[in-house]
Amino acid sequence: MNTTVVKLDQTAIILSRGIFDLLKSHIRTRKLSKYNEAKLELELKSATQVLRSALPQNIVDVNTRVRVKELTTGNEFTYDLVAPGKARRKHQTISILSPIGVAMLGYPEGAELQWEMTGGIKAYRITSVLKLNSFKASAQPVL
């Protein structure tokens, strides 16, 4: 089967070096679909790596609240992305290694992307990115 990867947003993702390494390691775990694995590998090849202190404020990263719009349905969702060990359902936080977390990492506000989810390939637009203080991420309610 031939898998075609379409990148909606032609802008290279921007990642801190630590997140870049984490995503490379995530690929090696083979927990991604073939589509998502190929897409992530393509994104990492063209990714810009920066020091965490140099990461622009509008880039999806760990400890960010991200609002996205599913382009097909128009439904909007808000996610508080945290480190894998900090994700807690009762605090309404999700891991950056969750399917939607991996899909959005490194993209700026306004970017459009697609990722294979349980129900098939979904297209999203990131409508807002807000940095959270790590100690506040678990205490803030989802919008």
CSV table of C-alpha atoms in Angstrom, one decimal:
chain,number,residue,atom,x,y,z
A,1,MET,CA,0.0,0.0,0.0
A,2,ASN,CA,1.4,3.4,-1.0
A,3,THR,CA,0.9,6.1,1.7
A,4,THR,CA,0.8,9.7,0.5
A,5,VAL,CA,1.5,12.4,3.0
A,6,VAL,CA,0.1,15.8,2.3
A,7,LYS,CA,1.4,18.7,4.3
A,8,LEU,CA,-1.2,21.5,4.3
A,9,ASP,CA,1.1,24.1,5.8
A,10,GLN,CA,4.4,24.4,3.9
A,11,THR,CA,6.1,26.2,6.9
A,12,ALA,CA,8.7,24.1,8.6
A,13,ILE,CA,7.9,23.3,12.2
A,14,ILE,CA,10.0,24.8,15.0
A,15,LEU,CA,11.0,22.7,17.9
A,16,SER,CA,13.2,22.9,20.9
A,17,ARG,CA,16.1,20.4,20.7
A,18,GLY,CA,14.6,18.4,23.6
A,19,ILE,CA,11.2,18.0,21.9
A,20,PHE,CA,12.9,17.2,18.6
A,21,ASP,CA,14.8,14.3,20.3
A,22,LEU,CA,11.6,13.2,22.1
A,23,LEU,CA,9.7,13.0,18.7
A,24,LYS,CA,12.6,11.1,17.1
A,25,SER,CA,12.4,8.6,20.0
A,26,HIS,CA,8.6,8.4,19.7
A,27,ILE,CA,9.0,7.3,16.0
A,28,ARG,CA,11.2,4.4,17.2
A,29,THR,CA,8.5,3.1,19.5
A,30,ARG,CA,6.4,2.2,16.5
A,31,LYS,CA,3.2,3.5,18.1
A,32,LEU,CA,2.2,5.7,15.2
A,33,SER,CA,0.3,4.7,12.1
A,34,LYS,CA,2.3,4.4,8.9
A,35,TYR,CA,0.7,7.6,7.7
A,36,ASN,CA,1.6,9.5,10.9
A,37,GLU,CA,5.1,8.0,11.1
A,38,ALA,CA,5.9,9.1,7.5
A,39,LYS,CA,4.4,12.6,8.1
A,40,LEU,CA,6.4,13.1,11.3
A,41,GLU,CA,9.6,11.9,9.7
A,42,LEU,CA,9.1,14.4,6.8
A,43,GLU,CA,8.3,17.2,9.3
A,44,LEU,CA,11.4,16.4,11.4
A,45,LYS,CA,13.7,16.5,8.3
A,46,SER,CA,12.7,20.1,7.6
A,47,ALA,CA,12.3,21.2,11.2
A,48,THR,CA,14.1,24.1,12.7
A,49,GLN,CA,15.7,23.3,16.1
A,50,VAL,CA,16.1,26.1,18.6
A,51,LEU,CA,17.0,26.5,22.2
A,52,ARG,CA,13.8,26.5,24.4
A,53,SER,CA,14.5,30.1,25.3
A,54,ALA,CA,14.5,31.1,21.6
A,55,LEU,CA,11.2,29.3,20.8
A,56,PRO,CA,8.6,31.8,19.5
A,57,GLN,CA,5.5,32.4,21.7
A,58,ASN,CA,3.1,31.3,19.0
A,59,ILE,CA,4.6,27.8,18.5
A,60,VAL,CA,2.8,24.8,20.0
A,61,ASP,CA,5.1,23.2,22.6
A,62,VAL,CA,4.9,21.6,26.0
A,63,ASN,CA,2.9,23.6,28.5
A,64,THR,CA,0.7,25.3,25.9
A,65,ARG,CA,-3.0,25.8,25.6
A,66,VAL,CA,-4.0,25.2,22.0
A,67,ARG,CA,-7.3,25.9,20.4
A,68,VAL,CA,-7.9,24.1,17.1
A,69,LYS,CA,-10.7,24.0,14.6
A,70,GLU,CA,-11.5,20.8,12.7
A,71,LEU,CA,-11.8,22.0,9.1
A,72,THR,CA,-14.3,19.4,7.9
A,73,THR,CA,-16.9,19.8,10.7
A,74,GLY,CA,-16.1,23.3,12.1
A,75,ASN,CA,-15.9,21.9,15.6
A,76,GLU,CA,-13.4,23.6,17.9
A,77,PHE,CA,-11.4,22.0,20.7
A,78,THR,CA,-9.0,23.3,23.4
A,79,TYR,CA,-6.1,21.3,24.6
A,80,ASP,CA,-3.7,21.9,27.5
A,81,LEU,CA,-0.5,20.1,26.4
A,82,VAL,CA,1.9,18.9,29.1
A,83,ALA,CA,4.8,16.5,29.5
A,84,PRO,CA,3.8,12.8,29.3
A,85,GLY,CA,4.2,12.2,33.0
A,86,LYS,CA,2.2,15.3,33.9
A,87,ALA,CA,-1.0,14.5,31.9
A,88,ARG,CA,-4.0,14.0,34.1
A,89,ARG,CA,-7.6,13.6,33.0
A,90,LYS,CA,-8.9,15.2,36.2
A,91,HIS,CA,-6.9,18.3,35.4
A,92,GLN,CA,-8.0,18.3,31.8
A,93,THR,CA,-4.4,18.1,30.5
A,94,ILE,CA,-3.1,15.8,27.7
A,95,SER,CA,0.3,14.5,26.8
A,96,ILE,CA,2.3,16.1,24.1
A,97,LEU,CA,2.7,12.5,22.9
A,98,SER,CA,-1.0,12.0,22.5
A,99,PRO,CA,-2.1,11.8,18.8
A,100,ILE,CA,-3.3,15.4,18.7
A,101,GLY,CA,-0.3,16.6,20.7
A,102,VAL,CA,2.2,15.1,18.3
A,103,ALA,CA,0.2,16.4,15.3
A,104,MET,CA,0.4,20.0,16.6
A,105,LEU,CA,3.9,20.2,18.1
A,106,GLY,CA,6.1,22.8,16.4
A,107,TYR,CA,3.3,24.4,14.4
A,108,PRO,CA,2.5,28.2,14.8
A,109,GLU,CA,-0.8,29.7,15.4
A,110,GLY,CA,-2.7,29.9,12.1
A,111,ALA,CA,-1.1,26.8,10.6
A,112,GLU,CA,-3.2,24.1,9.0
A,113,LEU,CA,-2.3,20.5,9.4
A,114,GLN,CA,-3.6,17.0,9.0
A,115,TRP,CA,-3.1,13.9,11.1
A,116,GLU,CA,-4.6,10.4,11.1
A,117,MET,CA,-6.9,9.9,14.1
A,118,THR,CA,-9.1,7.0,15.1
A,119,GLY,CA,-11.8,8.1,12.6
A,120,GLY,CA,-9.5,8.7,9.7
A,121,ILE,CA,-7.3,11.6,8.5
A,122,LYS,CA,-8.5,14.9,10.0
A,123,ALA,CA,-7.5,18.4,9.0
A,124,TYR,CA,-7.1,21.2,11.6
A,125,ARG,CA,-6.3,24.9,11.9
A,126,ILE,CA,-4.6,26.1,15.0
A,127,THR,CA,-6.5,29.2,16.0
A,128,SER,CA,-4.6,30.2,19.2
A,129,VAL,CA,-1.6,29.2,21.2
A,130,LEU,CA,-1.1,30.3,24.8
A,131,LYS,CA,1.9,29.5,26.9
A,132,LEU,CA,1.1,28.1,30.3
A,133,ASN,CA,3.4,28.2,33.4
A,134,SER,CA,4.1,24.6,34.2
A,135,PHE,CA,2.8,24.9,37.7
A,136,LYS,CA,-0.5,26.5,36.4
A,137,ALA,CA,-1.1,24.0,33.5
A,138,SER,CA,-2.9,21.5,35.8
A,139,ALA,CA,-4.9,24.2,37.6
A,140,GLN,CA,-6.5,26.0,34.7
A,141,PRO,CA,-9.8,24.9,33.3
A,142,VAL,CA,-10.2,24.2,29.6
A,143,LEU,CA,-11.9,27.0,27.7
